[in-house]
Short mmCIF file of C-alpha atoms in Angstrom, two decimals:
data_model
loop_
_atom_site.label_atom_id
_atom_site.label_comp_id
_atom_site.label_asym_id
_atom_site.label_seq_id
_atom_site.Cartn_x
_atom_site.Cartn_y
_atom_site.Cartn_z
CA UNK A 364 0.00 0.00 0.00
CA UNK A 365 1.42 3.52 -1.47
CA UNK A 366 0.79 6.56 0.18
CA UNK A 367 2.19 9.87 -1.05
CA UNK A 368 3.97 12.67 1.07
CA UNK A 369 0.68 14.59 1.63
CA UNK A 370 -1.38 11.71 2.51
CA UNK A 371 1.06 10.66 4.95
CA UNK A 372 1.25 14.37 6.41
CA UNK A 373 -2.49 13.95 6.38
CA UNK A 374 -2.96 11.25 8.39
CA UNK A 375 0.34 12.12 10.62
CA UNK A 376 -2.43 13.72 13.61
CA UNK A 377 -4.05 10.54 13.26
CA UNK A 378 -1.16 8.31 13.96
CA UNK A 379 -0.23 10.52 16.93
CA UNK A 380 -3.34 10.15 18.23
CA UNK A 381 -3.17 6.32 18.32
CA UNK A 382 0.59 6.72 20.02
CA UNK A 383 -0.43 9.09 22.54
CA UNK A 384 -3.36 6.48 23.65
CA UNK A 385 -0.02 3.92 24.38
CA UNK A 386 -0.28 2.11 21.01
CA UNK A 387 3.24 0.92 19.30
CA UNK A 388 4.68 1.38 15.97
CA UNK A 389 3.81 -2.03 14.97
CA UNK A 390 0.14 -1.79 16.47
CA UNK A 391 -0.01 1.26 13.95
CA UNK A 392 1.67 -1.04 11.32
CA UNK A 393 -0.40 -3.90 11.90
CA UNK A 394 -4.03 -1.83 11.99
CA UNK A 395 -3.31 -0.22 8.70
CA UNK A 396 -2.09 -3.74 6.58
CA UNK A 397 -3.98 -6.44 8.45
CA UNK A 398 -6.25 -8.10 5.84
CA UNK A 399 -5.45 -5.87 3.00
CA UNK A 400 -7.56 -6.64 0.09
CA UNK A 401 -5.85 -7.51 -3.50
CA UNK A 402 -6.02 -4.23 -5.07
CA UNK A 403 -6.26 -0.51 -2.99
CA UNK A 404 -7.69 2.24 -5.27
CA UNK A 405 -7.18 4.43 -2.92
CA UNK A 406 -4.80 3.74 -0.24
CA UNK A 407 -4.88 7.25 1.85
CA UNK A 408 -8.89 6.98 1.96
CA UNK A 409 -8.28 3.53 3.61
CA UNK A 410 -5.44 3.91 5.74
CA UNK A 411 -7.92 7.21 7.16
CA UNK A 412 -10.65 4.80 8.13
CA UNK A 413 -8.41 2.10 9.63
CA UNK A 414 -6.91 4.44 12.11
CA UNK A 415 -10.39 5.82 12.81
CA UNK A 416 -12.09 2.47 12.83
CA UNK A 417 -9.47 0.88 15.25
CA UNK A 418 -8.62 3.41 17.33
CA UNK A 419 -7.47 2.31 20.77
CA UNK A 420 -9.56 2.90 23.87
CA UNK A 421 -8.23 6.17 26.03
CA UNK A 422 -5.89 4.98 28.75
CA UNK A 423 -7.42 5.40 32.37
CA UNK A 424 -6.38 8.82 33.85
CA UNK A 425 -3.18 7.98 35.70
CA UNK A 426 -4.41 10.28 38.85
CA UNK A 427 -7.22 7.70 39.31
CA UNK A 428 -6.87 4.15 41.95
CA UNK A 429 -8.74 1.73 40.16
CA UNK A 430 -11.53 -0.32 42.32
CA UNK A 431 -10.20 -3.56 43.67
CA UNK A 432 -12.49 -6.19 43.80
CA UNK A 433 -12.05 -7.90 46.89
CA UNK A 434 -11.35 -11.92 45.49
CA UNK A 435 -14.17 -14.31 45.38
CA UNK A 436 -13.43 -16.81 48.37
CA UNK A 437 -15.54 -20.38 47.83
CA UNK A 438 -15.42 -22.82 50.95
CA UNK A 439 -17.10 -25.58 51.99
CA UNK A 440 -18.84 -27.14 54.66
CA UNK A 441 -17.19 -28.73 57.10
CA UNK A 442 -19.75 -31.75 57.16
CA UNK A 443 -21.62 -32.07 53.91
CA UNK A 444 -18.60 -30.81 51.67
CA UNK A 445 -21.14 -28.38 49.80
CA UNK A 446 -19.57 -25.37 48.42
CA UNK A 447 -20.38 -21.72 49.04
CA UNK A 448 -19.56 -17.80 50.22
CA UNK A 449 -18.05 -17.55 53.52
CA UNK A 450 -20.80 -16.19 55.05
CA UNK A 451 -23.17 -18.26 54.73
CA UNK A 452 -21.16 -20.94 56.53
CA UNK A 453 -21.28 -19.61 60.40
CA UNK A 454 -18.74 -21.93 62.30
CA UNK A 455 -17.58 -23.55 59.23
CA UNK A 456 -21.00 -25.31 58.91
CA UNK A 457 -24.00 -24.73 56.24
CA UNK A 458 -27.63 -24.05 56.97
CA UNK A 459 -28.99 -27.56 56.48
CA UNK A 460 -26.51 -29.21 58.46
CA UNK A 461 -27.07 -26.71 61.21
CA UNK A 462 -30.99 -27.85 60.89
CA UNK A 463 -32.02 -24.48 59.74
CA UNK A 464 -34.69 -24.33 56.98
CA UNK A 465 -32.77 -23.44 53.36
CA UNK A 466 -33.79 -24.16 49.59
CA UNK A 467 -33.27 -27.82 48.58
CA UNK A 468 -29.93 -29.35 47.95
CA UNK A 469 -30.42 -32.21 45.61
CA UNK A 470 -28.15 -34.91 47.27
CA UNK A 471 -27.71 -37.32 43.67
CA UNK A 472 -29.75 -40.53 42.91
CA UNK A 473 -29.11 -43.16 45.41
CA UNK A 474 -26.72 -46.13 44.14
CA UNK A 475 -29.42 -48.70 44.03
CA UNK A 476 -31.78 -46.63 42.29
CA UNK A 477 -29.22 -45.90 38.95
CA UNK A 478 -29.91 -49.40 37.46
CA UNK A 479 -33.98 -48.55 37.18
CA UNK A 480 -33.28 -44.65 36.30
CA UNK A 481 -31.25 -45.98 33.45
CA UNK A 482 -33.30 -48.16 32.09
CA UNK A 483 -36.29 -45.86 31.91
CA UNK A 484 -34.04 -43.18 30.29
CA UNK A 485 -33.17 -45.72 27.78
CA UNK A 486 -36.76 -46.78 27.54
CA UNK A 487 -37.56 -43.32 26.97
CA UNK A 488 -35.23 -42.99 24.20
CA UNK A 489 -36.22 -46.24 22.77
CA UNK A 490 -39.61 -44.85 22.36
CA UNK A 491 -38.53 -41.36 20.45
CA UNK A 492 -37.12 -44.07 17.73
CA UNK A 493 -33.78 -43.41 18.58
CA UNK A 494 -32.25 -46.97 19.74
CA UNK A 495 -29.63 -46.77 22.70
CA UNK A 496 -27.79 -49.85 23.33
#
């Protein structure tokens, strides 16, 4: 891509604009000849609306903290194993194994149950006309 002297000079305030937001000579480079297509009739007009197009996002102001978020801490109970915030586990323990009332934990299908759950899913199946083996 072939840009004269005046286009260049033309598209010099541009170019600063992108360096001043803490972009590098080869983020400049690679915005302006990324994906050219075959033939540019008019190189200056699309070199313009790259640097437009892609321009960086302004840099926080360098005066300014920026807001910590405190981490997210996961722990579990100390007798069921089930997972959750820190403060909903008073003494290490959660609110159904302290016998409070709390929204239902499903616990898993019992061991002796799987054999009959399976087979009705399969049956199930069986019936939509898909076979499962």
């Amino acid at each position: 891509m072939t840009l004269s002297a005046a286009e260049c000079a033309a598209l010099e305030e541009l170019a600063t604009q992108w360096l001043e937001l803490g972009a590098t000579d080869a983020d400049v480079v690679r915005a302006l000849t990324a994906g050219l297509p075959p033939d540019v009739h008019s190189p200056g007009a699309l070199a313009r609306r790259r640097l437009v197009d892609k321009m960086p996002p302004e840099l926080p102001a360098a005066d300014v903290e920026p807001v910590a978020r405190p981490p997210l801490r996961i722990v579990e109970c100390t007798v069921c194993r089930a997972p959750g915030r820190p403060e909903a586990f008073p003494g290490g323990v959660c609110r159904h194994c302290r016998g409070e009332e709390g929204p239902y934990i499903p616990r898993g299908v019992p061991p002796a149950d799987v054999p009959a759950r399976v087979a009705a899913i399969r049956a199930a199946v069986r019936a939509c006309g898909r076979g499962v083996d």
